């Protein structure tokens, strides 16, 4: 059976007209799906029972269902979710004083195998549908509400997978989240993180998107970056930087550089100087990220003194930099620890 949520409004309209229903019914159904997040036709209370039965006979809901919930000491919640084909993805809800952030997956596994990332050790099984990304947000929102009574304030595409290698579905999910026909969240509260797919970055720029973009940089030169991120072999830093400038021109949004500090690999003052050179080429902020050690990876997190010297050096050069502490480590919910242990 076809998943009702894989249909556009025009396709739903066509199906409803074929059932002898007026066109406005399609709009009602679309609202139930994407504004009110219903998970079955029986919840669509303004449809007649016979119509709901007809729809039930013709369409299904490929729902994402939560099956393991882990809570960290710091309030972070990680959920493992089953997809309709029994595959599993993970999502995380990270609360702090004034925000609750959902971290969502865009693929089952990842094809890119960055050497430091737990998700990279899984093979890419498939892309997630827009509805499957939407469902993660729906489920994480329930946890945010239970935690602070308010629900999610921010969404980051920093879970499993490379969002720009599932371009269409990721963009569609963001439309469902940010449009008035959907959840109507502010696009500036959404961030997509990429390992640096030049073509995808340009495509987003051309679409004039309103959300934020983060680049997983992690090393400031091609030579170094190539040793930990294969994607750098086909998407060189200078080309990625050009694409990021294009993104900035088209959207007015500064780029976030994510930079994990690894012990003895990218944490020297010379590395900081190379990072400053890149920073000067595109309007950006820098997030320095604490590495969460991953089993079987020889790279380790940088020592505190090295990190402090690195930060001080950047600040001396008036670089906008924030140091991100890790959250949810005790439950393997931190960045790069999502690996479907279940
Ligand atoms: N594929 C996309 C989005 C998912 S990864 C990307 O790579 O950007 C989200 C972020 O977590 C990336 O910046 C990634 O490099 C980082 N990350 C991966 N493994 C990590 C680890 N073990 N500790 C800290 N951050 C990690
Ligand atoms: Fe994939 Fe991102 Fe992990 Fe690299 S860091 S393996 S691109 S999820």
PDB file of C-alpha atoms and ligand atoms in Angstrom, residues 107 109-121 158-163 193-195 216 218 229 231 336, ligand 2:
ATOM      1  CA  UNK A 107      19.977   8.561   6.512  1.00  0.00           C
ATOM      2  CA  UNK A 109      23.980   4.866   8.363  1.00  0.00           C
ATOM      3  CA  UNK A 110      26.269   7.037   6.246  1.00  0.00           C
ATOM      4  CA  UNK A 111      28.191   6.382   3.051  1.00  0.00           C
ATOM      5  CA  UNK A 112      31.043   8.717   3.897  1.00  0.00           C
ATOM      6  CA  UNK A 113      33.038   6.870   6.583  1.00  0.00           C
ATOM      7  CA  UNK A 114      34.824   9.804   8.214  1.00  0.00           C
ATOM      8  CA  UNK A 115      37.499   8.136  10.291  1.00  0.00           C
ATOM      9  CA  UNK A 116      36.425   9.597  13.654  1.00  0.00           C
ATOM     10  CA  UNK A 117      32.653   9.108  13.441  1.00  0.00           C
ATOM     11  CA  UNK A 118      30.723   6.149  14.847  1.00  0.00           C
ATOM     12  CA  UNK A 119      27.995   6.542  12.237  1.00  0.00           C
ATOM     13  CA  UNK A 120      30.656   6.319   9.539  1.00  0.00           C
ATOM     14  CA  UNK A 121      31.353   2.729  10.592  1.00  0.00           C
ATOM     15  CA  UNK A 158      23.421  16.458  12.921  1.00  0.00           C
ATOM     16  CA  UNK A 159      22.342  12.909  13.587  1.00  0.00           C
ATOM     17  CA  UNK A 160      23.173   9.951  11.400  1.00  0.00           C
ATOM     18  CA  UNK A 161      23.870  10.484   7.731  1.00  0.00           C
ATOM     19  CA  UNK A 162      24.883  13.223   5.311  1.00  0.00           C
ATOM     20  CA  UNK A 163      21.857  15.494   4.717  1.00  0.00           C
ATOM     21  CA  UNK A 193      25.288  20.243   8.938  1.00  0.00           C
ATOM     22  CA  UNK A 194      27.297  18.929   6.025  1.00  0.00           C
ATOM     23  CA  UNK A 195      30.661  17.311   5.573  1.00  0.00           C
ATOM     24  CA  UNK A 216      32.082  19.931   9.496  1.00  0.00           C
ATOM     25  CA  UNK A 218      37.708  19.507  11.493  1.00  0.00           C
ATOM     26  CA  UNK A 229      37.468  12.760   5.679  1.00  0.00           C
ATOM     27  CA  UNK A 231      34.868  13.509   0.997  1.00  0.00           C
ATOM     28  CA  UNK A 336      29.242  11.036  16.337  1.00  0.00           C
TER      29      UNK A 336
HETATM   30 FE1  LIG B   2      28.789  10.709   7.810  1.00  0.00          FE
HETATM   31 FE2  LIG B   2      28.906  13.129   9.001  1.00  0.00          FE
HETATM   32 FE3  LIG B   2      29.734  10.904  10.300  1.00  0.00          FE
HETATM   33 FE4  LIG B   2      31.153  11.846   8.244  1.00  0.00          FE
HETATM   34  S1  LIG B   2      30.777  12.892  10.214  1.00  0.00           S
HETATM   35  S2  LIG B   2      30.621   9.690   8.600  1.00  0.00           S
HETATM   36  S3  LIG B   2      29.554  12.612   6.906  1.00  0.00           S
HETATM   37  S4  LIG B   2      27.649  11.361   9.641  1.00  0.00           S
END
